[in-house]
Short mmCIF file of C-alpha atoms in Angstrom, two decimals:
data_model
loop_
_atom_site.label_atom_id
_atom_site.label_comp_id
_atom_site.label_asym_id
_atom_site.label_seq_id
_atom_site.Cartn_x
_atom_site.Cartn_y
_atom_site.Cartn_z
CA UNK A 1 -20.20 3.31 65.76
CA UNK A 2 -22.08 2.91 62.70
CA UNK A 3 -22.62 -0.31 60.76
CA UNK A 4 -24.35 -0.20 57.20
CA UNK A 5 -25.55 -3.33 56.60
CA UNK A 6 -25.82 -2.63 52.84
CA UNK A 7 -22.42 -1.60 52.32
CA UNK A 8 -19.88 -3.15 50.21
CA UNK A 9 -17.86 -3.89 53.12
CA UNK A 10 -18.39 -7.45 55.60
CA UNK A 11 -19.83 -5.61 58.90
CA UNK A 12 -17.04 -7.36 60.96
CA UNK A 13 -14.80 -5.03 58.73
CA UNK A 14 -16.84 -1.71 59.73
CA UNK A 15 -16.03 -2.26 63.29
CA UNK A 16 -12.23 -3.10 62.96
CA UNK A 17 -11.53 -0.03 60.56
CA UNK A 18 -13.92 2.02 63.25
CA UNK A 19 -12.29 1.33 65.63
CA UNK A 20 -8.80 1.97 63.48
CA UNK A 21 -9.80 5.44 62.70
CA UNK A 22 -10.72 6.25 66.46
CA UNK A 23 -7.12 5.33 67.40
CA UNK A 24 -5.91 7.09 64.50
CA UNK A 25 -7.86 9.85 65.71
CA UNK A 26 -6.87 10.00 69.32
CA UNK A 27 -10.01 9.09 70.83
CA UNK A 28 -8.56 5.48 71.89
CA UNK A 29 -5.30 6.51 73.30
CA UNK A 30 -2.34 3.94 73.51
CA UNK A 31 -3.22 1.82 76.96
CA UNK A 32 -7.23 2.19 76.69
CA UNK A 33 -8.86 -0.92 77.37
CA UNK A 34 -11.52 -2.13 74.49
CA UNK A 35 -14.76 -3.45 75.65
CA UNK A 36 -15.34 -7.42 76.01
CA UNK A 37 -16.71 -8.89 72.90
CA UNK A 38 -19.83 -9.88 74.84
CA UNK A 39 -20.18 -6.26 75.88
CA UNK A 40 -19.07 -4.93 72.23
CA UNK A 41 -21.94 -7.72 70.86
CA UNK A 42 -24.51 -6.87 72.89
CA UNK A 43 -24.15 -2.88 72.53
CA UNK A 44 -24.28 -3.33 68.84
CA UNK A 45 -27.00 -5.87 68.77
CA UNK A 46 -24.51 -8.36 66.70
CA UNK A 47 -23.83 -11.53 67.33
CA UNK A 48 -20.68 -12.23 69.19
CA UNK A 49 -18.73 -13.80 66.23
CA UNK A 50 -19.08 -11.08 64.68
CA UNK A 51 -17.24 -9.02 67.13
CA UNK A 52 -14.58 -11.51 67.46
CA UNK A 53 -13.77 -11.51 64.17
CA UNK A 54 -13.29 -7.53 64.25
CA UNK A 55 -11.34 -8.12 67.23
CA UNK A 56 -9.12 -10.50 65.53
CA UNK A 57 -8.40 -8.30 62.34
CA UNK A 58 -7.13 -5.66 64.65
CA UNK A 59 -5.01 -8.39 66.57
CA UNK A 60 -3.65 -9.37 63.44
CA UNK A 61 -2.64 -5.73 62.16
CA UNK A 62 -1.18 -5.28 65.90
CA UNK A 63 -3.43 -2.13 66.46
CA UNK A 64 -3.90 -3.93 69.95
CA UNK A 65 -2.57 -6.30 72.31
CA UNK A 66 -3.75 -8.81 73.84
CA UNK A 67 -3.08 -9.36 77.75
CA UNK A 68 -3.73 -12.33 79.36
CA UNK A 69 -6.83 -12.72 81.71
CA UNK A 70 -7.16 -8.93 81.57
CA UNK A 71 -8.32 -7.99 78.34
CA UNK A 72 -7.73 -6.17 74.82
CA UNK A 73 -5.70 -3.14 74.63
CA UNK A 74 -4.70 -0.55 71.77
CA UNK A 75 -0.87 -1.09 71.12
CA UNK A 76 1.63 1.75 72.48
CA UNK A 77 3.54 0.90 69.01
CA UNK A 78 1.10 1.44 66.11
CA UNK A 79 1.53 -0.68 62.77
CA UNK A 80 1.85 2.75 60.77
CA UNK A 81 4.10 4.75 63.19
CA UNK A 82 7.68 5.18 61.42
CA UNK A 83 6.19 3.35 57.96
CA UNK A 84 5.37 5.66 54.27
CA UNK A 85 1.79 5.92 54.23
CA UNK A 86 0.29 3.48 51.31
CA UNK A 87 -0.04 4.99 48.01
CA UNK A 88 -3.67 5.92 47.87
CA UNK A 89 -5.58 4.70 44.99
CA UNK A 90 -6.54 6.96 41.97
CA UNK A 91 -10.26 8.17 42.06
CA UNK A 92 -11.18 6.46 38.82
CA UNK A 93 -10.24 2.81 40.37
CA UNK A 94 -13.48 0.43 40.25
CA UNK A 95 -15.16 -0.48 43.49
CA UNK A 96 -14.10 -3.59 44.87
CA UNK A 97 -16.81 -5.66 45.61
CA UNK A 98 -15.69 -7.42 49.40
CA UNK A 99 -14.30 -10.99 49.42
CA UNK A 100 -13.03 -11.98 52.49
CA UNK A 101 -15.85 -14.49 53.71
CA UNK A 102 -15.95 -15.46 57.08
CA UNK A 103 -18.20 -18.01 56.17
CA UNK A 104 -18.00 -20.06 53.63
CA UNK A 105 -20.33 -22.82 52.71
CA UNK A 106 -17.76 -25.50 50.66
CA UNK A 107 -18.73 -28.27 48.87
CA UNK A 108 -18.98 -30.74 51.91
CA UNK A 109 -15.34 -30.61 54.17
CA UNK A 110 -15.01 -32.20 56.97
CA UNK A 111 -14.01 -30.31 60.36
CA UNK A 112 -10.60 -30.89 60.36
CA UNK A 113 -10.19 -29.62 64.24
CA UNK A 114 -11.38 -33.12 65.22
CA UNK A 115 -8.84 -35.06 63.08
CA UNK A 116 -6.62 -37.22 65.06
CA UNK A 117 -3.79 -35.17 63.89
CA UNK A 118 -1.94 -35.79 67.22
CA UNK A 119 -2.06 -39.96 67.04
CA UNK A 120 -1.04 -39.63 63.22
CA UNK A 121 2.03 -37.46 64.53
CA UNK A 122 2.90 -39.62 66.58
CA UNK A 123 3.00 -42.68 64.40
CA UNK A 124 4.97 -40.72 61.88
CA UNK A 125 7.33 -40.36 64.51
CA UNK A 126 7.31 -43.83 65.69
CA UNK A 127 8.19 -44.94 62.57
CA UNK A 128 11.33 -42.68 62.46
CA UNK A 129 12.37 -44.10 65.62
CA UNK A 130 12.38 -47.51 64.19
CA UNK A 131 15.67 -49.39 64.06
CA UNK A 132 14.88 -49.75 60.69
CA UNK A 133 14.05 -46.88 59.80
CA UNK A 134 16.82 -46.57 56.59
CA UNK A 135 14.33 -49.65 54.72
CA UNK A 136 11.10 -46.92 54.10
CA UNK A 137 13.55 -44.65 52.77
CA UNK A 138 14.50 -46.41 49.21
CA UNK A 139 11.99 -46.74 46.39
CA UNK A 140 9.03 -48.73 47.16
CA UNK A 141 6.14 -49.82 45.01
CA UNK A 142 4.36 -47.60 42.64
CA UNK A 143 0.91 -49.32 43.50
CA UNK A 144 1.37 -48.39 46.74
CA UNK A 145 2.35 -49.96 50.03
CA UNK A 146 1.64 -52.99 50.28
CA UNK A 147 0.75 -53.31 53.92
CA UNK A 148 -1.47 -50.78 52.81
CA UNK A 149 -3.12 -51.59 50.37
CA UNK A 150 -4.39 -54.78 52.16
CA UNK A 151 -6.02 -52.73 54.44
CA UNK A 152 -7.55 -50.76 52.02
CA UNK A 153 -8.91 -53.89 50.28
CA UNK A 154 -9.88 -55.42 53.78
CA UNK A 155 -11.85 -52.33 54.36
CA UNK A 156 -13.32 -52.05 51.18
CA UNK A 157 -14.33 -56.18 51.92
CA UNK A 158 -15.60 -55.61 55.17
CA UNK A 159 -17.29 -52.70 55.22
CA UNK A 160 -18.54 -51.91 51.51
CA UNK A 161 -19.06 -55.72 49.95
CA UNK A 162 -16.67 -56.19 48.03
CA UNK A 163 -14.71 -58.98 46.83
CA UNK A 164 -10.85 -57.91 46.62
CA UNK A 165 -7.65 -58.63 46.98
CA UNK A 166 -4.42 -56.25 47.75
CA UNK A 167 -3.14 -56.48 43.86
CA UNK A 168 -6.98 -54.84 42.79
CA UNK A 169 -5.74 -51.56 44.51
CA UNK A 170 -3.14 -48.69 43.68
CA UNK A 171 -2.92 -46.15 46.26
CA UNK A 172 -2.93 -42.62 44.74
CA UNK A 173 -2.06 -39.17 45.89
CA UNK A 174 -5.68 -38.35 46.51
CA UNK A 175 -9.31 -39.32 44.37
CA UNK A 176 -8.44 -36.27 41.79
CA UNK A 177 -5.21 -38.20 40.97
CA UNK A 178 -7.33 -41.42 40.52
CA UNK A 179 -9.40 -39.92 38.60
CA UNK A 180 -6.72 -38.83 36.14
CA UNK A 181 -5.09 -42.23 36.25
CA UNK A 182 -8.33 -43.83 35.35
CA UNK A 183 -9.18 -41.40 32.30
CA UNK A 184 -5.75 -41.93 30.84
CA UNK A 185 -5.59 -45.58 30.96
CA UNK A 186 -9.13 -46.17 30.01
CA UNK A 187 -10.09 -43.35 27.39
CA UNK A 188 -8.84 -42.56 23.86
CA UNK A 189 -9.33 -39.95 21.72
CA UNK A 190 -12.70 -39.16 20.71
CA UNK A 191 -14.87 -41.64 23.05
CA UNK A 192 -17.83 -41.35 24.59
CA UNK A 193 -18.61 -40.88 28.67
CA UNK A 194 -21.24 -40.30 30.15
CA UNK A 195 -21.49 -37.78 33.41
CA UNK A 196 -24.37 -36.84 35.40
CA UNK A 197 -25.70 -33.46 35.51
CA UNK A 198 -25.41 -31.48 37.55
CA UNK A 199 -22.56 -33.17 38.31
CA UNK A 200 -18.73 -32.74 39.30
CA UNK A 201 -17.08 -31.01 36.42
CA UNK A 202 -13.60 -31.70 37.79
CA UNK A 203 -13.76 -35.21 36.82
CA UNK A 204 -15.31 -33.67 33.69
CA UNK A 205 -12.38 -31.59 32.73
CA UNK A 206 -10.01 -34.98 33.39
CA UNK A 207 -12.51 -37.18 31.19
CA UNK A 208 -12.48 -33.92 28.42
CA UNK A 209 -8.31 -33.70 28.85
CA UNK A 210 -7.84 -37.33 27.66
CA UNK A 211 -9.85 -36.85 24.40
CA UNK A 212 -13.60 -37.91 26.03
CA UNK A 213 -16.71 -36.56 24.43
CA UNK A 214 -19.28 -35.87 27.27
CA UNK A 215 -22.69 -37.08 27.39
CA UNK A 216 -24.94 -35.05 29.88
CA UNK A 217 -27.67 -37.02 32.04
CA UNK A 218 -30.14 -35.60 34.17
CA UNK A 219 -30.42 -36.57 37.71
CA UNK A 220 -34.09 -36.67 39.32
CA UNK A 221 -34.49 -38.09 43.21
CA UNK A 222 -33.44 -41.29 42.41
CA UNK A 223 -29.97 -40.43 40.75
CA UNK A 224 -28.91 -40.93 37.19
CA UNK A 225 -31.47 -40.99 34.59
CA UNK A 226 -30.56 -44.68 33.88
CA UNK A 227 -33.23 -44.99 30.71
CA UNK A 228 -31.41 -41.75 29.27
CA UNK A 229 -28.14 -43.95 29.24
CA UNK A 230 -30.54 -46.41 27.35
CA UNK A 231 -31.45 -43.72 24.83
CA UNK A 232 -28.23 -42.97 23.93
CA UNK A 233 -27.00 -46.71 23.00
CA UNK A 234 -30.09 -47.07 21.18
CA UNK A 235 -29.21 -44.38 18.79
CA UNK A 236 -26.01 -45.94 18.10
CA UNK A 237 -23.93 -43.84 20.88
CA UNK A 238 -20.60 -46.27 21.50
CA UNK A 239 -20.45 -45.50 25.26
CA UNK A 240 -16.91 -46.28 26.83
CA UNK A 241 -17.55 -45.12 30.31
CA UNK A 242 -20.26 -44.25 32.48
CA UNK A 243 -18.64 -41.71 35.60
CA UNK A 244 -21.29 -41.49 38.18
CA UNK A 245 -21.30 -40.89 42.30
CA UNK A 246 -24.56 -43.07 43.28
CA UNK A 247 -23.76 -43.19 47.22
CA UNK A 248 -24.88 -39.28 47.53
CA UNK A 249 -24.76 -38.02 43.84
CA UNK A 250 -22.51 -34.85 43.80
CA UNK A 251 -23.92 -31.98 44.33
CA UNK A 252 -27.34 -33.10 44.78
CA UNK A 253 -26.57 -35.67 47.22
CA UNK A 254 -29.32 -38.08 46.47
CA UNK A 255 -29.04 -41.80 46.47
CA UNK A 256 -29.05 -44.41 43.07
CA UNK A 257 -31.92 -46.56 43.52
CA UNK A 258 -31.34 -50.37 43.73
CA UNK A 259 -33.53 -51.07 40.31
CA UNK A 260 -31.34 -48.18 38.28
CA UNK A 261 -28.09 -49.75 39.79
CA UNK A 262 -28.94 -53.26 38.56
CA UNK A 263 -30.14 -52.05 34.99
CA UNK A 264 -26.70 -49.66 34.98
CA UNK A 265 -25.23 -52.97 35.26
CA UNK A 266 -27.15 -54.89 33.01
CA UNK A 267 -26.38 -52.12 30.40
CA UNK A 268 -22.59 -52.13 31.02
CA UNK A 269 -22.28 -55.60 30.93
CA UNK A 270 -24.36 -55.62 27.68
CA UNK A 271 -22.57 -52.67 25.95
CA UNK A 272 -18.88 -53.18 27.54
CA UNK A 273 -18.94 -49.71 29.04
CA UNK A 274 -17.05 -49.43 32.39
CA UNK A 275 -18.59 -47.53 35.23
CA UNK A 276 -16.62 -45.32 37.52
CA UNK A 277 -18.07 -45.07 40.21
CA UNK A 278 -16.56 -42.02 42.36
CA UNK A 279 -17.33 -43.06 45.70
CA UNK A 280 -16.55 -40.15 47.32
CA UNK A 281 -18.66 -39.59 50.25
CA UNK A 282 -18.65 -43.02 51.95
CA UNK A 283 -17.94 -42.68 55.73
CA UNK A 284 -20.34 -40.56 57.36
CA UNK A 285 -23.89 -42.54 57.17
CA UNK A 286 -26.74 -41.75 59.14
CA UNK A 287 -28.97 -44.39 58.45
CA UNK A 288 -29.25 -47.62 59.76
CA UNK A 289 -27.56 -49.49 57.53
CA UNK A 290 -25.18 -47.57 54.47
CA UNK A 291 -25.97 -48.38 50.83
CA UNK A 292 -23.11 -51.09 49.55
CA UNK A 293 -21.39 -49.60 45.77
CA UNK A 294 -22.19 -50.79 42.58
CA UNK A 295 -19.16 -51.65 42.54
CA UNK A 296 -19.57 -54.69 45.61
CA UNK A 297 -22.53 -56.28 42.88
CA UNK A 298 -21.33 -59.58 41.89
CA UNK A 299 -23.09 -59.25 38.38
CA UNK A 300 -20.79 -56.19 37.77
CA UNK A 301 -17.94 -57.10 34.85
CA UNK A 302 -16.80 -53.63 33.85
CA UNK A 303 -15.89 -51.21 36.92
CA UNK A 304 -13.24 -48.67 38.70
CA UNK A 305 -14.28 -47.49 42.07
CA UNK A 306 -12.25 -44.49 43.48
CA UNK A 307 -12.28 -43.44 47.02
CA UNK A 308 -10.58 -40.98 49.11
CA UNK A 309 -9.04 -41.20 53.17
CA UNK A 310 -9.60 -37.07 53.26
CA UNK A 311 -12.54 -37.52 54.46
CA UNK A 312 -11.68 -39.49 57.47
CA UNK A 313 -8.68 -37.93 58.42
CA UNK A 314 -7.92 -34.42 56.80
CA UNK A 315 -8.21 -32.82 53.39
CA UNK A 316 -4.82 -32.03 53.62
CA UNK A 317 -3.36 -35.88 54.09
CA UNK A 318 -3.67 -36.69 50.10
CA UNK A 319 -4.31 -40.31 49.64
CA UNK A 320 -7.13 -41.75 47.94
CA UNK A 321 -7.35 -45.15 46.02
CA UNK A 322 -8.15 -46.86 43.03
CA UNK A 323 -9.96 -50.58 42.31
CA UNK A 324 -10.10 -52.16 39.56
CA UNK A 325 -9.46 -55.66 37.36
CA UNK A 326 -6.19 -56.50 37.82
CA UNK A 327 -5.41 -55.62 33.59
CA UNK A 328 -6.35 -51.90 34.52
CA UNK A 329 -4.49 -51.38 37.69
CA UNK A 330 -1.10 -52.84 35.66
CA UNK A 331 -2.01 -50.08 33.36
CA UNK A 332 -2.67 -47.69 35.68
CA UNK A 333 0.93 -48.60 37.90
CA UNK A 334 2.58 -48.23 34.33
CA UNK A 335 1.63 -44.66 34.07
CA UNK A 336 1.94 -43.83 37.78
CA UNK A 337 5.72 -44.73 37.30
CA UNK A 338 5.96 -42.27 34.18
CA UNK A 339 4.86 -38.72 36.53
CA UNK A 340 5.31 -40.34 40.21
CA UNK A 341 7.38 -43.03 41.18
CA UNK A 342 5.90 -44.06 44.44
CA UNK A 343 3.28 -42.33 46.81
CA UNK A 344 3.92 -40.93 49.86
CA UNK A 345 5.39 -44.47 52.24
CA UNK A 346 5.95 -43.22 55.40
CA UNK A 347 2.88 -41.79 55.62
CA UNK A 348 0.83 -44.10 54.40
CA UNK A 349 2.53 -46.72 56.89
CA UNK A 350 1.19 -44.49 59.36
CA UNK A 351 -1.92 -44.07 58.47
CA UNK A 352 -2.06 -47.84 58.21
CA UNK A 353 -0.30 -47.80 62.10
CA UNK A 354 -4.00 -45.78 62.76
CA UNK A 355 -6.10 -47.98 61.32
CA UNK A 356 -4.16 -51.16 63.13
CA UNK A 357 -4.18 -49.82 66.17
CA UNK A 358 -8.33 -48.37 66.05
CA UNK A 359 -7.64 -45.40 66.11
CA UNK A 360 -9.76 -44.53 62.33
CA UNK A 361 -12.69 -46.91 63.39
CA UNK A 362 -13.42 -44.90 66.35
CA UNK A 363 -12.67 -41.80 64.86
CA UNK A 364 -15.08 -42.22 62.41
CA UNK A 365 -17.33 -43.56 64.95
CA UNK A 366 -16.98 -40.32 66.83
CA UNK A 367 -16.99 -38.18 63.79
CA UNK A 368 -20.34 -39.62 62.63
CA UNK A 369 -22.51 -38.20 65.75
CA UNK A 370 -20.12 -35.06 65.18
CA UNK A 371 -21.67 -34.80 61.96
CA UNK A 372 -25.04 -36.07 62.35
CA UNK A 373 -26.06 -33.72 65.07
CA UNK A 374 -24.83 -31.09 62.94
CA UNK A 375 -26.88 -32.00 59.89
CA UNK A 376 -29.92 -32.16 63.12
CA UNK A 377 -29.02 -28.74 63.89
CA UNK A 378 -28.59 -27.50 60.01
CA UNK A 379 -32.01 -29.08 59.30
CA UNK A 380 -33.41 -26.90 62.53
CA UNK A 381 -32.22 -23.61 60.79
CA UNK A 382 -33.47 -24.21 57.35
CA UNK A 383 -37.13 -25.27 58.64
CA UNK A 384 -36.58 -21.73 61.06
CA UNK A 385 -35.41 -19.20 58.71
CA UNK A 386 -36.14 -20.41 54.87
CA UNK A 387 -39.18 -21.98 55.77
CA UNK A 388 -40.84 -21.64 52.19
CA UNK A 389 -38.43 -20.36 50.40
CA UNK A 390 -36.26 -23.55 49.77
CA UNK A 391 -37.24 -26.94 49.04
CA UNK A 392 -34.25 -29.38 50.43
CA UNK A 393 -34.57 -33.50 51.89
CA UNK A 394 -32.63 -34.17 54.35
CA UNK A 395 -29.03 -36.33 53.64
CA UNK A 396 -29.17 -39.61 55.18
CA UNK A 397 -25.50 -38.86 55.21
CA UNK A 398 -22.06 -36.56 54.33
CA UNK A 399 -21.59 -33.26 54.93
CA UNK A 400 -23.84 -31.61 52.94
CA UNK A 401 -27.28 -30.14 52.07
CA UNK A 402 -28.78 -29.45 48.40
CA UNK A 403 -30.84 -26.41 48.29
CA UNK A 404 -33.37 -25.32 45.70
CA UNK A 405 -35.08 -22.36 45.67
CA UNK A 406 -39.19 -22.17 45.35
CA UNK A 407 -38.39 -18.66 43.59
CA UNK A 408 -37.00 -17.89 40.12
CA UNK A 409 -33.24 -16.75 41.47
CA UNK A 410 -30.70 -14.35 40.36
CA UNK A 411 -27.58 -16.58 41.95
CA UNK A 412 -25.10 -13.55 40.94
CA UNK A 413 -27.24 -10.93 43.01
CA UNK A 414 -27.21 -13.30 45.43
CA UNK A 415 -23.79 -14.27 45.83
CA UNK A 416 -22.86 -10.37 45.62
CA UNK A 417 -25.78 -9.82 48.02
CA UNK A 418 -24.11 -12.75 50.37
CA UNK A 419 -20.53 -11.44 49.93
CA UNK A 420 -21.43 -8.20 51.23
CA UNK A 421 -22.47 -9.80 55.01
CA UNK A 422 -19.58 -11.86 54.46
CA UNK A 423 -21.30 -15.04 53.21
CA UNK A 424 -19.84 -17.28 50.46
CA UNK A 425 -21.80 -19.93 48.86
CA UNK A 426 -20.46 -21.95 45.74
CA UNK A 427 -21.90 -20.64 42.55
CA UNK A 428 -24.47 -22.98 41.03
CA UNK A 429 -22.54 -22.41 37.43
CA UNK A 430 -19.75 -24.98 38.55
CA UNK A 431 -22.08 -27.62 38.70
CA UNK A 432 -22.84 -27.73 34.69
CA UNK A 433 -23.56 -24.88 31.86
CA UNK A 434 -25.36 -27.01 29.53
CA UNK A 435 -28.01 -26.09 31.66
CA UNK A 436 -29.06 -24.16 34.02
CA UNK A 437 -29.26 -25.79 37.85
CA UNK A 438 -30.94 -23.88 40.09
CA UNK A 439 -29.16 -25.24 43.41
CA UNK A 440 -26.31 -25.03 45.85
CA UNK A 441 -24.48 -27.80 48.22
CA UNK A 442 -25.07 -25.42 52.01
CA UNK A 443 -22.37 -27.73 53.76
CA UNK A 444 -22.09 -27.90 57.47
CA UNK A 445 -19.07 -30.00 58.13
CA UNK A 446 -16.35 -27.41 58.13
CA UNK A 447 -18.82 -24.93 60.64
CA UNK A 448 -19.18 -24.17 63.72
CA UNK A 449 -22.74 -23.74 65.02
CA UNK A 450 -22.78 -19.69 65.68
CA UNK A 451 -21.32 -20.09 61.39
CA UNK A 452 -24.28 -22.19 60.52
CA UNK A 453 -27.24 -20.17 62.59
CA UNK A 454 -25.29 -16.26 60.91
CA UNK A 455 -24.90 -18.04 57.62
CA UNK A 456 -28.33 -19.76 57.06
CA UNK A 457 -29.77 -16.03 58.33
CA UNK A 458 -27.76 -14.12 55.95
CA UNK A 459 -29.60 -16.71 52.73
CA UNK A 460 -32.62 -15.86 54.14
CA UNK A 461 -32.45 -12.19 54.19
CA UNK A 462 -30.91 -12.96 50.71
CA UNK A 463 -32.92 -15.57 48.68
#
C-alpha cells in the first residue's frame, strides 16, 4: 500500500480507496478477511485511528462487513455491482483541495458523549406520564418557565454573586438568541458599541444588524483595554454599550482583571453605557475559586448578562438566558412574543427536574475533572511537540487553548497544509479583519486523547 503524506487526499482516505481498488481488482476476493486495525496500524507505521477511520469509510460504503467477534470482511454484494458507473468528471475540473477532517479543533465544545442524555430522557418522559400532562401543553409564558427561571436566578445567586430574582430572567432559545434580543431592545440606529478584538464577531454581526456602529478594542493579558474605552468617551464618542466576555475573553481566553472591571464600571455608571457581559464559558473552572461576573458587582447600574445551559448539558439542548433590570427584560418579553411565543416548556421543566433532583451539580462536578485532565494532557502535547514554536498560558478553565505562533505565519498554507492530514483548525480571520490576529482557539473538549496527541502532531509538522 502506498500512503503519500503530501497528497491532497486525508491518508485515512488512501487506505480505504486502496483497499477499494484491490477489491475492484480481484486481489481481495468476496469472503477475504482484512487484517485487524492493530495489525493494519502497526504494518503501516500509523497510528491506529487512523486505520479505523479507513475501516469505517469502507463500512459505511458496504465494501465490507462486519462479523461479530470474528472480524472485517469484503462484502459478497459490492456497492457498485448492478449500479451505472458515476459520470466521471471532465479533465479540465479544478482539484479539490480535501475537506473531510477527522479532526477538528472547534471553538471550545464540550464532549457531548458524557452528557446525561439518558436522565434528561427520562425526565422528558416522566413528565409525559404525568396525570397532568394536558396543563404543559397550552401557551405558557414568553419569559420563560417560571419554575425555571427561579432556578436559573437561584443559580446565578448562589453560585456567581448575584442579587436576583425570577422576574430579572427570560429564558431564551440559546445565548445567540439572547444576544439578538438584547441588541434589538437596547440599540438604535446609528449607536455606538464597543467589542473587543479579537473578539466574537457573531455577536458583532447582531450588534451591526440592529443599526450599531462598532468600536474595536484591543485585548492584552489582562482583557479589554479598559483606558481605550476611556479614549473614546474623551473624544466625544456617545458609547451605548460595551459587549465584552471577561470570565475567559473569547478567543483568547484570558481573564478581566479586578482593577479594569471596577473602572469598566465606574465608566458605565458615569457615561450610562450598559455592559453585556456574554458570560459564556462559566462552568468548567479549574482554579480554586472561579472569578464572580461583573455583572454580581453591587456598584454595577447598567448591565445584561447572557449565559448559556449548552455547555453543561449538550450543544444541541438550546436554552440559554438573559438578566437584566426588570424595564429591559419587559422589553425584551415584548419582542420575544412578536417571533416566538414561548420557549421550549417541556423541556425546560426537565431540565429543571435535573437540576432538582442533582443530577447537573454532579454532572458538572464530574465533567470538570473530565475536562481538566484533558487541558493536563493538552498542555503535555504542546510543551512535547511545539515546544518553541508557540507561545500559549495555560486556561485556568473552559475548553480551550489560545495559540500564538513565535513565527511570522501563513494561516492559509497552513490550514491547506492541515486539511491535507485531515486537520481542521478555525481560521484566525473569524476572529476580526480590522486587524490582523495571529492566533487560534486549539480546543480539547470535543476530543478524544489519540485526536489531541495526531492533531497537536500534525500543527507541528505544520507551523
Amino acid at each position: 500500500m502506498k500512503l503519500e503524506s503530501h497528497s491532497g487526499k486525508a491518508i485515512y482516505l488512501q487506505i480505504a480507496d486502496a483497499i477499494i481498488e484491490d477489491i475492484k481488482s480481484g486481489r481481495l476476493q468476496a469472503g477475504a478477511a482484512l487484517p485487524g486495525s492493530r495489525a493494519l496500524a502497526a504494518d503501516l507505521a500509523l497510528n491506529r485511528n487512523t486505520v479505523v477511520e479507513a475501516l469505517q469509510v469502507l463500512l459505511n460504503e458496504e465494501w465490507v462487513v462486519s462479523v461479530e467477534r470474528k472480524g472485517i470482511f469484503v462484502a459478497a454484494q459490492l456497492p457498485n455491482a448492478g449500479r451505472p458507473a458515476k459520470p466521471r468528471l471532465p479533465k479540465t475540473a479544478p482539484p479539490v483541495l480535501a475537506t473531510s477532517a477527522h479532526i477538528v479543533f472547534d471553538d471550545g465544545h464540550p464532549d457531548s458523549k458524557i452528557a446525561p442524555v439518558n436522565a434528561l430522557a427520562r425526565a422528558y418522559r416522566q413528565l409525559f406520564n404525568q396525570k397532568a400532562k394536558w396543563k404543559m401543553m397550552g401557551y405558557a409564558n414568553e419569559l420563560g418557565d417560571p419554575a425555571f427561571r427561579k432556578a436559573i436566578a437561584h443559580m446565578l445567586n448562589h453560585q456567581r454573586g448575584m442579587q436576583l430574582s425570577e422576574h430579572q430572567v427570560c429564558i431564551t432559545r440559546g445565548s445567540q438568541m439572547a444576544m439578538y434580543l438584547t441588541a434589538q431592545c437596547l440599540i438604535r440606529d446609528g449607536d455606538e458599541v464597543v467589542v473587543e478584538h479579537p473578539g466574537y464577531t457573531p455577536a458583532w454581526r447582531v450588534f451591526e444588524h440592529a443599526g450599531a456602529k462598532l468600536l474595536h478594542t484591543a485585548v492584552d493579558q489582562d482583557g479589554i483595554r479598559v483606558d481605550k474605552i476611556a479614549q473614546y468617551l474623551a473624544a466625544g464618542k456617545k458609547i451605548k454599550a460595551v459587549y465584552i466576555t471577561p470570565h475567559h475573553q473569547y478567543p483568547t481566553t484570558v481573564t478581566l482583571s479586578l482593577q479594569r472591571r471596577l473602572e469598566l464600571i465606574r465608566l458605565s455608571n458615569k457615561h450610562h453605557f450598559t455592559i453585556i457581559e456574554d458570560d459564556y464559558d462559566n462552568e468548567f473552572h479549574f482554579g480554586y475559586r472561579p472569578v464572580l461576573p461583573v455583572s454580581s458587582f453591587e456598584e454595577v447600574k447598567h448591565y445584561i448578562y447572557i449565559g448559556t445551559m449548552s455547555k453543561v448539558v449538550a450543544p444541541a439542548l438550546r436554552i440559554g438566558y438573559l438578566v437584566g433590570k426588570p424595564a429591559i427584560i419587559e422589553k425584551v418579553g415584548e419582542l420575544r412574543k412578536m417571533i416566538d411565543v414561548q420557549g421550549d416548556t417541556i423541556m425546560e421543566q426537565a431540565v429543571l427536574q435535573l437540576i432538582e433532583d442533582g443530577t447537573i451539580r454532579r454532572h458538572i462536578k464530574k465533567a470538570t475533572a473530565y475536562y481538566r485532565s484533558k487541558r493536563d494532557l493538552t498542555a503535555q502535547l504542546l510543551e512535547q511537540h511545539l515546544q518553541g514554536k508557540v507561545q500559549y498560558t495555560i486556561p485556568e478553565g473552559g475548553l480551550a487553548f489560545w495559540i500564538t505562533p513565535v513565527a511570522k505565519t501563513d494561516w492559509e498554507q497552513v490550514t491547506k497544509k492541515l486539511l491535507k492530514r485531515g486537520v481542521r483548525i478555525m481560521s484566525p480571520e473569524i476572529y476580526g479583519k480590522q486587524q490582523r490576529v495571529n492566533g487560534f482557539r486549539l480546543s480539547y473538549g470535543a476530543l478524544s486523547e489519540a485526536q489531541l496527541r495526531d492533531g497537536i502532531e500534525a500543527l507541528a509538522a505544520c507551523l
